[in-house]
mmCIF file of C-alpha atoms and ligand atoms in Angstrom:
data_model
loop_
_atom_site.group_PDB
_atom_site.id
_atom_site.type_symbol
_atom_site.label_atom_id
_atom_site.label_comp_id
_atom_site.label_asym_id
_atom_site.label_seq_id
_atom_site.Cartn_x
_atom_site.Cartn_y
_atom_site.Cartn_z
ATOM 1 C CA UNK N 1 36.243 0.895 -38.764
ATOM 2 C CA UNK N 2 33.522 1.888 -36.261
ATOM 3 C CA UNK N 3 34.603 4.064 -33.371
ATOM 4 C CA UNK N 4 34.727 2.099 -30.084
ATOM 5 C CA UNK N 5 31.767 2.966 -27.898
ATOM 6 C CA UNK N 6 32.660 4.919 -24.764
ATOM 7 C CA UNK N 7 30.582 3.455 -21.936
ATOM 8 C CA UNK N 8 32.146 5.797 -19.374
ATOM 9 C CA UNK N 9 29.600 8.075 -17.722
ATOM 10 C CA UNK N 10 30.006 11.753 -17.048
ATOM 11 C CA UNK N 11 27.813 13.446 -14.450
ATOM 12 C CA UNK N 12 28.230 16.330 -12.023
ATOM 13 C CA UNK N 13 28.049 14.542 -8.694
ATOM 14 C CA UNK N 14 28.477 10.868 -9.320
ATOM 15 C CA UNK N 15 27.821 8.610 -6.327
ATOM 16 C CA UNK N 16 30.302 5.767 -6.257
ATOM 17 C CA UNK N 17 30.016 2.321 -4.653
ATOM 18 C CA UNK N 18 32.758 3.013 -2.138
ATOM 19 C CA UNK N 19 32.245 2.683 1.614
ATOM 20 C CA UNK N 20 33.874 5.073 4.104
ATOM 21 C CA UNK N 21 36.420 2.391 5.050
ATOM 22 C CA UNK N 22 37.540 2.256 1.405
ATOM 23 C CA UNK N 23 35.771 -0.992 0.467
ATOM 24 C CA UNK N 24 34.435 -1.020 -3.093
ATOM 25 C CA UNK N 25 35.592 0.812 -6.213
ATOM 26 C CA UNK N 26 34.323 3.365 -8.706
ATOM 27 C CA UNK N 27 31.743 2.344 -11.294
ATOM 28 C CA UNK N 28 32.907 3.763 -14.639
ATOM 29 C CA UNK N 29 29.707 2.584 -16.345
ATOM 30 C CA UNK N 30 27.463 1.660 -18.000
ATOM 31 C CA UNK N 31 25.173 2.638 -15.137
ATOM 32 C CA UNK N 32 21.954 4.440 -14.233
ATOM 33 C CA UNK N 33 23.055 7.385 -12.133
ATOM 34 C CA UNK N 34 19.538 8.625 -11.389
ATOM 35 C CA UNK N 35 18.764 5.226 -9.886
ATOM 36 C CA UNK N 36 21.990 5.310 -7.872
ATOM 37 C CA UNK N 37 21.114 8.761 -6.508
ATOM 38 C CA UNK N 38 17.721 7.445 -5.403
ATOM 39 C CA UNK N 39 19.228 4.386 -3.729
ATOM 40 C CA UNK N 40 22.270 5.447 -1.674
ATOM 41 C CA UNK N 41 21.849 2.521 0.747
ATOM 42 C CA UNK N 42 21.708 0.006 -2.098
ATOM 43 C CA UNK N 43 24.771 1.473 -3.832
ATOM 44 C CA UNK N 44 26.673 1.506 -0.537
ATOM 45 C CA UNK N 45 24.874 -0.897 1.790
ATOM 46 C CA UNK N 46 25.422 -0.507 5.535
ATOM 47 C CA UNK N 47 28.208 -2.837 6.684
ATOM 48 C CA UNK N 48 25.569 -4.712 8.729
ATOM 49 C CA UNK N 49 23.855 -5.962 5.549
ATOM 50 C CA UNK N 50 24.640 -9.594 4.692
ATOM 51 C CA UNK N 51 23.334 -12.578 2.779
ATOM 52 C CA UNK N 52 20.701 -13.000 0.100
ATOM 53 C CA UNK N 53 17.476 -11.357 1.271
ATOM 54 C CA UNK N 54 15.175 -11.137 -1.777
ATOM 55 C CA UNK N 55 13.870 -7.882 -3.256
ATOM 56 C CA UNK N 56 11.325 -6.232 -0.921
ATOM 57 C CA UNK N 57 10.466 -3.084 -2.871
ATOM 58 C CA UNK N 58 8.889 -2.081 -6.161
ATOM 59 C CA UNK N 59 7.929 1.340 -7.493
ATOM 60 C CA UNK N 60 4.604 2.079 -9.161
ATOM 61 C CA UNK N 61 6.764 4.109 -11.595
ATOM 62 C CA UNK N 62 8.150 0.805 -12.915
ATOM 63 C CA UNK N 63 4.732 -0.686 -13.707
ATOM 64 C CA UNK N 64 2.713 -0.902 -16.895
ATOM 65 C CA UNK N 65 0.122 1.913 -17.088
ATOM 66 C CA UNK N 66 -3.359 0.992 -18.279
ATOM 67 C CA UNK N 67 -4.649 4.188 -19.906
ATOM 68 C CA UNK N 68 -8.382 4.552 -20.551
ATOM 69 C CA UNK N 69 -10.763 7.395 -21.375
ATOM 70 C CA UNK N 70 -11.866 8.178 -17.826
ATOM 71 C CA UNK N 71 -8.646 7.408 -15.982
ATOM 72 C CA UNK N 72 -5.769 4.985 -15.535
ATOM 73 C CA UNK N 73 -4.573 2.156 -13.325
ATOM 74 C CA UNK N 74 -1.358 0.307 -12.581
ATOM 75 C CA UNK N 75 -0.677 -2.603 -10.275
ATOM 76 C CA UNK N 76 2.021 -4.201 -8.163
ATOM 77 C CA UNK N 77 1.344 -7.908 -7.711
ATOM 78 C CA UNK N 78 3.441 -11.029 -7.168
ATOM 79 C CA UNK N 79 4.311 -10.753 -10.894
ATOM 80 C CA UNK N 80 6.211 -7.503 -10.175
ATOM 81 C CA UNK N 81 7.294 -8.289 -6.606
ATOM 82 C CA UNK N 82 7.386 -12.096 -6.279
ATOM 83 C CA UNK N 83 7.698 -12.175 -2.488
ATOM 84 C CA UNK N 84 4.353 -10.314 -2.086
ATOM 85 C CA UNK N 85 2.084 -13.348 -1.954
ATOM 86 C CA UNK N 86 -0.488 -12.178 0.617
ATOM 87 C CA UNK N 87 -1.574 -8.837 -0.887
ATOM 88 C CA UNK N 88 -1.536 -6.995 -4.224
ATOM 89 C CA UNK N 89 -2.019 -3.275 -4.853
ATOM 90 C CA UNK N 90 -3.578 -1.130 -7.547
ATOM 91 C CA UNK N 91 -3.063 2.626 -7.926
ATOM 92 C CA UNK N 92 -5.983 4.183 -9.810
ATOM 93 C CA UNK N 93 -6.934 7.630 -11.080
ATOM 94 C CA UNK N 94 -10.421 8.565 -12.251
ATOM 95 C CA UNK N 95 -11.234 11.816 -14.088
ATOM 96 C CA UNK N 96 -14.248 13.943 -13.094
ATOM 97 C CA UNK N 97 -17.073 11.560 -14.001
ATOM 98 C CA UNK N 98 -14.656 8.693 -14.815
ATOM 99 C CA UNK N 99 -16.095 5.316 -13.764
ATOM 100 C CA UNK N 100 -14.511 2.058 -12.612
ATOM 101 C CA UNK N 101 -17.406 -0.016 -13.861
ATOM 102 C CA UNK N 102 -19.892 -2.127 -11.879
ATOM 103 C CA UNK N 103 -17.984 -5.295 -10.947
ATOM 104 C CA UNK N 104 -17.116 -7.846 -8.275
ATOM 105 C CA UNK N 105 -14.232 -10.216 -7.485
ATOM 106 C CA UNK N 106 -13.182 -13.120 -5.308
ATOM 107 C CA UNK N 107 -10.772 -10.967 -3.290
ATOM 108 C CA UNK N 108 -11.353 -8.480 -0.500
ATOM 109 C CA UNK N 109 -10.913 -4.846 -1.624
ATOM 110 C CA UNK N 110 -9.430 -2.341 0.839
ATOM 111 C CA UNK N 111 -8.885 1.207 -0.384
ATOM 112 C CA UNK N 112 -7.341 4.500 0.735
ATOM 113 C CA UNK N 113 -8.137 7.823 -0.992
ATOM 114 C CA UNK N 114 -5.094 10.021 -1.655
ATOM 115 C CA UNK N 115 -6.465 12.759 -3.943
ATOM 116 C CA UNK N 116 -9.914 14.241 -4.648
ATOM 117 C CA UNK N 117 -13.285 12.663 -4.081
ATOM 118 C CA UNK N 118 -15.206 9.689 -5.418
ATOM 119 C CA UNK N 119 -18.654 8.182 -5.213
ATOM 120 C CA UNK N 120 -18.811 4.489 -4.401
ATOM 121 C CA UNK N 121 -21.742 2.071 -4.563
ATOM 122 C CA UNK N 122 -22.246 -1.464 -3.253
ATOM 123 C CA UNK N 123 -25.102 -3.892 -2.634
ATOM 124 C CA UNK N 124 -24.746 -6.932 -0.373
ATOM 125 C CA UNK N 125 -26.354 -10.398 -0.452
ATOM 126 C CA UNK N 126 -29.305 -9.241 1.676
ATOM 127 C CA UNK N 127 -30.104 -6.306 -0.599
ATOM 128 C CA UNK N 128 -28.613 -3.727 1.770
ATOM 129 C CA UNK N 129 -27.276 -0.908 -0.388
ATOM 130 C CA UNK N 130 -24.608 1.720 0.079
ATOM 131 C CA UNK N 131 -24.010 4.891 -1.940
ATOM 132 C CA UNK N 132 -21.467 7.301 -0.448
ATOM 133 C CA UNK N 133 -18.968 10.033 -1.307
ATOM 134 C CA UNK N 134 -15.428 9.568 -0.014
ATOM 135 C CA UNK N 135 -12.502 12.008 0.206
ATOM 136 C CA UNK N 136 -8.809 12.172 1.109
ATOM 137 C CA UNK N 137 -8.010 10.023 4.154
ATOM 138 C CA UNK N 138 -11.141 7.887 3.845
ATOM 139 C CA UNK N 139 -11.007 4.174 3.197
ATOM 140 C CA UNK N 140 -13.483 1.570 2.062
ATOM 141 C CA UNK N 141 -13.681 -2.197 2.398
ATOM 142 C CA UNK N 142 -15.665 -4.527 0.148
ATOM 143 C CA UNK N 143 -15.933 -8.164 1.261
ATOM 144 C CA UNK N 144 -15.305 -10.860 -1.394
ATOM 145 C CA UNK N 145 -18.044 -11.146 -4.026
ATOM 146 C CA UNK N 146 -19.847 -7.904 -3.105
ATOM 147 C CA UNK N 147 -20.620 -5.896 -6.298
ATOM 148 C CA UNK N 148 -19.435 -2.302 -6.343
ATOM 149 C CA UNK N 149 -18.379 0.712 -8.448
ATOM 150 C CA UNK N 150 -16.249 3.857 -8.105
ATOM 151 C CA UNK N 151 -16.741 7.181 -9.907
ATOM 152 C CA UNK N 152 -14.686 10.379 -9.792
ATOM 153 C CA UNK N 153 -16.558 13.505 -8.606
ATOM 154 C CA UNK N 154 -15.999 17.136 -9.740
ATOM 155 C CA UNK N 155 -12.263 17.204 -8.968
ATOM 156 C CA UNK N 156 -11.524 13.610 -10.017
ATOM 157 C CA UNK N 157 -9.654 11.308 -7.653
ATOM 158 C CA UNK N 158 -6.694 9.000 -7.073
ATOM 159 C CA UNK N 159 -6.574 6.096 -4.644
ATOM 160 C CA UNK N 160 -4.839 2.895 -3.604
ATOM 161 C CA UNK N 161 -6.630 -0.458 -3.729
ATOM 162 C CA UNK N 162 -5.314 -3.492 -1.840
ATOM 163 C CA UNK N 163 -6.503 -7.064 -2.508
ATOM 164 C CA UNK N 164 -5.918 -10.129 -0.339
ATOM 165 C CA UNK N 165 -4.162 -12.240 -3.002
ATOM 166 C CA UNK N 166 -0.670 -11.542 -4.356
ATOM 167 C CA UNK N 167 -1.521 -12.766 -7.871
ATOM 168 C CA UNK N 168 -4.650 -10.583 -8.197
ATOM 169 C CA UNK N 169 -5.215 -8.657 -11.424
ATOM 170 C CA UNK N 170 -7.650 -5.771 -11.606
ATOM 171 C CA UNK N 171 -8.163 -6.553 -15.312
ATOM 172 C CA UNK N 172 -9.439 -10.004 -14.358
ATOM 173 C CA UNK N 173 -12.533 -9.172 -12.297
ATOM 174 C CA UNK N 174 -16.193 -10.000 -12.927
ATOM 175 C CA UNK N 175 -17.598 -6.973 -14.740
ATOM 176 C CA UNK N 176 -21.203 -6.252 -15.668
ATOM 177 C CA UNK N 177 -20.308 -5.383 -19.283
ATOM 178 C CA UNK N 178 -18.288 -8.590 -19.707
ATOM 179 C CA UNK N 179 -21.179 -10.734 -18.429
ATOM 180 C CA UNK N 180 -23.723 -9.040 -20.669
ATOM 181 C CA UNK N 181 -21.356 -9.431 -23.642
ATOM 182 C CA UNK N 182 -21.054 -13.160 -22.970
ATOM 183 C CA UNK N 183 -24.710 -14.013 -22.346
ATOM 184 C CA UNK N 184 -27.004 -14.979 -25.262
ATOM 185 C CA UNK N 185 -29.378 -12.080 -25.941
ATOM 186 C CA UNK N 186 -32.436 -14.322 -25.699
ATOM 187 C CA UNK N 187 -31.310 -15.203 -22.171
ATOM 188 C CA UNK N 188 -30.974 -11.505 -21.295
ATOM 189 C CA UNK N 189 -34.461 -11.020 -22.775
ATOM 190 C CA UNK N 190 -35.868 -13.882 -20.665
ATOM 191 C CA UNK N 191 -34.098 -12.674 -17.516
ATOM 192 C CA UNK N 192 -35.339 -9.091 -17.618
ATOM 193 C CA UNK N 193 -38.659 -9.672 -19.423
ATOM 194 C CA UNK N 194 -37.934 -7.187 -22.229
ATOM 195 C CA UNK N 195 -37.483 -7.686 -26.005
ATOM 196 C CA UNK N 196 -34.061 -8.605 -27.429
ATOM 197 C CA UNK N 197 -33.971 -5.176 -29.077
ATOM 198 C CA UNK N 198 -33.399 -3.630 -25.636
ATOM 199 C CA UNK N 199 -29.828 -5.051 -25.778
ATOM 200 C CA UNK N 200 -28.911 -3.767 -29.249
ATOM 201 C CA UNK N 201 -26.234 -1.361 -28.004
ATOM 202 C CA UNK N 202 -24.619 -3.247 -25.130
ATOM 203 C CA UNK N 203 -20.795 -3.291 -25.122
ATOM 204 C CA UNK N 204 -19.152 -6.281 -26.798
ATOM 205 C CA UNK N 205 -16.361 -6.467 -24.213
ATOM 206 C CA UNK N 206 -15.594 -5.194 -20.719
ATOM 207 C CA UNK N 207 -15.244 -1.416 -20.330
ATOM 208 C CA UNK N 208 -13.155 -1.522 -17.094
ATOM 209 C CA UNK N 209 -12.776 2.293 -16.876
ATOM 210 C CA UNK N 210 -14.817 4.740 -18.961
ATOM 211 C CA UNK N 211 -15.777 8.411 -19.129
ATOM 212 C CA UNK N 212 -19.250 9.544 -18.009
ATOM 213 C CA UNK N 213 -20.852 12.753 -16.777
ATOM 214 C CA UNK N 214 -20.100 13.906 -13.212
ATOM 215 C CA UNK N 215 -23.058 12.621 -11.187
ATOM 216 C CA UNK N 216 -25.377 15.005 -9.312
ATOM 217 C CA UNK N 217 -25.376 15.518 -5.536
ATOM 218 C CA UNK N 218 -25.659 12.415 -3.365
ATOM 219 C CA UNK N 219 -29.272 13.218 -2.422
ATOM 220 C CA UNK N 220 -30.250 13.294 -6.104
ATOM 221 C CA UNK N 221 -29.108 9.697 -6.690
ATOM 222 C CA UNK N 222 -30.433 8.180 -3.441
ATOM 223 C CA UNK N 223 -32.243 4.846 -3.940
ATOM 224 C CA UNK N 224 -34.870 4.134 -1.266
ATOM 225 C CA UNK N 225 -33.973 0.580 -0.167
ATOM 226 C CA UNK N 226 -36.690 -1.517 1.520
ATOM 227 C CA UNK N 227 -33.944 -3.675 3.070
ATOM 228 C CA UNK N 228 -31.864 -0.823 4.508
ATOM 229 C CA UNK N 229 -28.281 0.294 4.073
ATOM 230 C CA UNK N 230 -24.880 -0.987 5.151
ATOM 231 C CA UNK N 231 -21.703 1.054 5.685
ATOM 232 C CA UNK N 232 -18.453 0.078 3.950
ATOM 233 C CA UNK N 233 -16.365 3.218 4.673
ATOM 234 C CA UNK N 234 -14.202 4.596 7.464
ATOM 235 C CA UNK N 235 -12.496 7.978 7.975
ATOM 236 C CA UNK N 236 -8.958 6.834 8.845
ATOM 237 C CA UNK N 237 -7.304 10.268 8.762
ATOM 238 C CA UNK N 238 -10.061 11.608 11.052
ATOM 239 C CA UNK N 239 -9.193 9.053 13.739
ATOM 240 C CA UNK N 240 -7.361 10.234 16.883
ATOM 241 C CA UNK N 241 -3.776 8.991 16.396
ATOM 242 C CA UNK N 242 -1.412 7.289 18.811
ATOM 243 C CA UNK N 243 1.371 9.858 19.083
ATOM 244 C CA UNK N 244 4.977 9.519 20.203
ATOM 245 C CA UNK N 245 7.989 11.842 19.809
ATOM 246 C CA UNK N 246 8.721 10.971 16.156
ATOM 247 C CA UNK N 247 5.225 11.016 14.697
ATOM 248 C CA UNK N 248 1.911 9.243 14.857
ATOM 249 C CA UNK N 249 0.062 6.036 14.011
ATOM 250 C CA UNK N 250 -3.612 5.454 13.182
ATOM 251 C CA UNK N 251 -4.658 1.804 13.317
ATOM 252 C CA UNK N 252 -7.753 0.414 11.608
ATOM 253 C CA UNK N 253 -8.894 -3.203 11.791
ATOM 254 C CA UNK N 254 -12.022 -5.176 12.673
ATOM 255 C CA UNK N 255 -12.072 -3.723 16.217
ATOM 256 C CA UNK N 256 -12.901 -0.162 15.054
ATOM 257 C CA UNK N 257 -14.158 -0.920 11.516
ATOM 258 C CA UNK N 258 -16.123 -4.163 11.953
ATOM 259 C CA UNK N 259 -16.672 -4.901 8.245
ATOM 260 C CA UNK N 260 -12.877 -5.162 7.755
ATOM 261 C CA UNK N 261 -12.666 -8.826 8.709
ATOM 262 C CA UNK N 262 -9.628 -9.688 6.566
ATOM 263 C CA UNK N 263 -7.515 -6.509 6.431
ATOM 264 C CA UNK N 264 -5.750 -4.587 9.196
ATOM 265 C CA UNK N 265 -3.808 -1.408 8.502
ATOM 266 C CA UNK N 266 -1.905 1.501 10.009
ATOM 267 C CA UNK N 267 -1.367 5.002 8.651
ATOM 268 C CA UNK N 268 2.055 6.087 9.914
ATOM 269 C CA UNK N 269 3.573 9.587 10.051
ATOM 270 C CA UNK N 270 7.327 9.976 10.616
ATOM 271 C CA UNK N 271 8.743 13.490 11.047
ATOM 272 C CA UNK N 272 12.194 14.357 9.599
ATOM 273 C CA UNK N 273 14.783 12.671 11.820
ATOM 274 C CA UNK N 274 12.157 10.289 13.187
ATOM 275 C CA UNK N 275 11.983 6.525 12.837
ATOM 276 C CA UNK N 276 9.327 3.802 13.059
ATOM 277 C CA UNK N 277 10.906 1.844 15.893
ATOM 278 C CA UNK N 278 12.573 -1.582 15.586
ATOM 279 C CA UNK N 279 9.738 -4.125 15.612
ATOM 280 C CA UNK N 280 8.160 -7.091 13.848
ATOM 281 C CA UNK N 281 4.683 -8.439 13.244
ATOM 282 C CA UNK N 282 3.578 -11.733 14.839
ATOM 283 C CA UNK N 283 0.559 -12.305 12.587
ATOM 284 C CA UNK N 284 1.358 -11.852 8.892
ATOM 285 C CA UNK N 285 3.461 -10.169 6.176
ATOM 286 C CA UNK N 286 3.374 -6.360 5.974
ATOM 287 C CA UNK N 287 2.534 -4.639 2.662
ATOM 288 C CA UNK N 288 3.614 -0.988 2.603
ATOM 289 C CA UNK N 289 2.703 1.977 0.428
ATOM 290 C CA UNK N 290 4.723 5.188 0.743
ATOM 291 C CA UNK N 291 2.517 8.295 0.434
ATOM 292 C CA UNK N 292 5.088 11.099 0.904
ATOM 293 C CA UNK N 293 8.783 11.553 1.628
ATOM 294 C CA UNK N 294 11.840 9.343 1.543
ATOM 295 C CA UNK N 295 13.195 6.775 3.935
ATOM 296 C CA UNK N 296 15.081 3.568 4.375
ATOM 297 C CA UNK N 297 14.354 0.254 5.983
ATOM 298 C CA UNK N 298 16.404 -2.805 6.791
ATOM 299 C CA UNK N 299 14.918 -6.277 6.811
ATOM 300 C CA UNK N 300 16.531 -8.548 9.410
ATOM 301 C CA UNK N 301 15.802 -12.033 8.060
ATOM 302 C CA UNK N 302 17.566 -14.230 10.703
ATOM 303 C CA UNK N 303 20.549 -16.544 10.082
ATOM 304 C CA UNK N 304 22.971 -13.640 9.786
ATOM 305 C CA UNK N 305 21.132 -11.989 6.890
ATOM 306 C CA UNK N 306 19.878 -8.433 6.474
ATOM 307 C CA UNK N 307 19.241 -6.066 3.560
ATOM 308 C CA UNK N 308 18.598 -2.329 3.402
ATOM 309 C CA UNK N 309 16.230 -0.619 0.961
ATOM 310 C CA UNK N 310 15.703 3.046 0.167
ATOM 311 C CA UNK N 311 12.018 3.905 -0.179
ATOM 312 C CA UNK N 312 10.158 6.925 -1.512
ATOM 313 C CA UNK N 313 6.661 8.150 -2.350
ATOM 314 C CA UNK N 314 5.002 5.766 -4.812
ATOM 315 C CA UNK N 315 6.913 2.693 -3.644
ATOM 316 C CA UNK N 316 5.428 -0.528 -2.367
ATOM 317 C CA UNK N 317 7.507 -2.271 0.280
ATOM 318 C CA UNK N 318 7.019 -5.762 1.639
ATOM 319 C CA UNK N 319 8.179 -7.128 4.970
ATOM 320 C CA UNK N 320 7.695 -10.878 5.492
ATOM 321 C CA UNK N 321 6.096 -12.219 8.668
ATOM 322 C CA UNK N 322 8.422 -11.932 11.711
ATOM 323 C CA UNK N 323 11.267 -10.103 9.882
ATOM 324 C CA UNK N 324 12.681 -7.422 12.215
ATOM 325 C CA UNK N 325 12.550 -3.923 10.675
ATOM 326 C CA UNK N 326 12.403 -0.139 11.110
ATOM 327 C CA UNK N 327 11.600 2.743 8.766
ATOM 328 C CA UNK N 328 13.741 5.835 9.085
ATOM 329 C CA UNK N 329 12.838 9.206 7.570
ATOM 330 C CA UNK N 330 15.946 10.194 5.572
ATOM 331 C CA UNK N 331 14.553 13.374 4.058
ATOM 332 C CA UNK N 332 13.458 16.876 5.016
ATOM 333 C CA UNK N 333 9.702 16.325 4.603
ATOM 334 C CA UNK N 334 7.361 14.166 6.659
ATOM 335 C CA UNK N 335 7.240 10.519 5.601
ATOM 336 C CA UNK N 336 3.687 9.144 5.503
ATOM 337 C CA UNK N 337 3.078 5.497 4.658
ATOM 338 C CA UNK N 338 0.534 2.713 5.050
ATOM 339 C CA UNK N 339 1.160 -0.693 6.612
ATOM 340 C CA UNK N 340 -1.416 -3.238 5.408
ATOM 341 C CA UNK N 341 -1.868 -6.828 6.631
ATOM 342 C CA UNK N 342 -4.035 -9.764 5.631
ATOM 343 C CA UNK N 343 -5.421 -10.111 9.157
ATOM 344 C CA UNK N 344 -8.462 -9.123 11.217
ATOM 345 C CA UNK N 345 -6.225 -7.471 13.851
ATOM 346 C CA UNK N 346 -3.238 -5.163 13.782
ATOM 347 C CA UNK N 347 -0.316 -6.527 15.837
ATOM 348 C CA UNK N 348 3.321 -5.606 16.343
ATOM 349 C CA UNK N 349 6.068 -6.562 18.789
ATOM 350 C CA UNK N 350 8.270 -3.696 19.956
ATOM 351 C CA UNK N 351 11.929 -4.581 20.534
ATOM 352 C CA UNK N 352 12.162 -1.924 23.269
ATOM 353 C CA UNK N 353 9.019 -3.080 25.083
ATOM 354 C CA UNK N 354 10.135 -6.725 24.915
ATOM 355 C CA UNK N 355 13.523 -5.884 26.426
ATOM 356 C CA UNK N 356 11.866 -3.744 29.149
ATOM 357 C CA UNK N 357 9.580 -6.563 30.276
ATOM 358 C CA UNK N 358 12.070 -9.406 30.741
ATOM 359 C CA UNK N 359 14.515 -9.629 33.659
ATOM 360 C CA UNK N 360 17.157 -6.886 33.539
ATOM 361 C CA UNK N 361 20.127 -9.216 34.060
ATOM 362 C CA UNK N 362 18.964 -11.500 31.249
ATOM 363 C CA UNK N 363 19.112 -8.640 28.740
ATOM 364 C CA UNK N 364 22.507 -7.477 30.097
ATOM 365 C CA UNK N 365 23.916 -11.010 29.759
ATOM 366 C CA UNK N 366 22.533 -11.503 26.230
ATOM 367 C CA UNK N 367 23.849 -8.250 24.811
ATOM 368 C CA UNK N 368 26.782 -7.294 27.068
ATOM 369 C CA UNK N 369 25.153 -3.937 27.730
ATOM 370 C CA UNK N 370 25.034 -1.777 30.825
ATOM 371 C CA UNK N 371 22.853 0.667 32.717
ATOM 372 C CA UNK N 372 22.896 3.346 30.043
ATOM 373 C CA UNK N 373 20.762 1.229 27.738
ATOM 374 C CA UNK N 374 18.805 -0.574 30.471
ATOM 375 C CA UNK N 375 17.645 2.714 32.023
ATOM 376 C CA UNK N 376 16.408 3.951 28.642
ATOM 377 C CA UNK N 377 14.058 1.016 28.002
ATOM 378 C CA UNK N 378 10.347 1.887 28.039
ATOM 379 C CA UNK N 379 7.500 -0.442 28.952
ATOM 380 C CA UNK N 380 5.131 1.606 26.789
ATOM 381 C CA UNK N 381 5.412 1.392 23.009
ATOM 382 C CA UNK N 382 6.627 4.448 21.145
ATOM 383 C CA UNK N 383 5.721 3.414 17.598
ATOM 384 C CA UNK N 384 7.677 6.331 16.096
ATOM 385 C CA UNK N 385 10.793 7.570 17.913
ATOM 386 C CA UNK N 386 12.861 10.712 17.618
ATOM 387 C CA UNK N 387 15.571 11.663 20.051
ATOM 388 C CA UNK N 388 16.666 15.277 20.649
ATOM 389 C CA UNK N 389 19.955 15.981 18.960
ATOM 390 C CA UNK N 390 19.705 13.051 16.562
ATOM 391 C CA UNK N 391 19.962 13.979 12.891
ATOM 392 C CA UNK N 392 19.892 11.480 10.065
ATOM 393 C CA UNK N 393 23.294 10.987 8.463
ATOM 394 C CA UNK N 394 25.444 11.828 11.485
HETATM 395 MN MN1 LIG B 401 -13.147 -3.813 -7.080
HETATM 396 MN MN1 LIG B 402 6.088 -2.948 10.472
#
């Protein structure tokens, strides 16, 4: 007779689903302890959590890697995170010389460089061209239908791409190789005025990402354009931030980067012990990408419901329109993340500012609070707060 399988787990420091008040019970297994260690607030949710708020977080580590000679990509779309209907994200790496091929798509493309440098190209409907090198902290924006390419420079690169449709797929774009492969060769011959033999070696399917030589200096590839040039990039990290005691915020939208007509974003820094203040967004859903550190956020979804998520570098978070939320740095390193919106303007409503700008007695009567809180309310927004003496976990 087969030996009965022992599902019980053994591990040095096993976190158990037991709250301080004794609610809950041990989990003898089967279980994924590494996951439990990463998600303390999901294993033991705060007592304020309630109801059935859907999943609002997905890790790029749980996606399907597309590996190519020249780099890789992976995506988080509404297929991975069903609630994320407004935006989808792609994380891409290109080797030195690796090329994301010449292509275009129906969606807006907004990008943030996280590692290395890349050369991007684009040409618009009026023949205005753009060839530029971008580095860490830079972003680019390509309007729908504008053809473009990305190539890794000497050190290679990694970046985030955001598209304004939740069901986007980066494998389903209009690529130059795919079009050539699906056009009769006599038509190619007629279009370019060269013999059919000129197309003998064209690819038979889309390349998507491929390896090429590292291109020469920018000056060496300049194309004199009789129609002029048009800028599609912005140095977000180089912007002067809005600072408050817990960190900083850099906002980019169509007011300071005019081409970005359909995406608004903020690069947020939260120091250890700091917290992105309680707020919500009055214009659209928020799509988040965690760049460094660890944190937690609670979505307040009205009707007595709320759910807390632990987040870490490489995660995408999603906060539906109007849901109240915060992001707290729970670690010992600085938490950097991006907030991205399908909107031409960045907008948030601060709970503190709202309470400071309505009649004092009204707030006291709503919340049964006294002078201690009322005197602490600020009329100015502090996007990231940190109070002396406050330490996470106490
Ligand atoms: Mn693209
Ligand atoms: Mn927010």
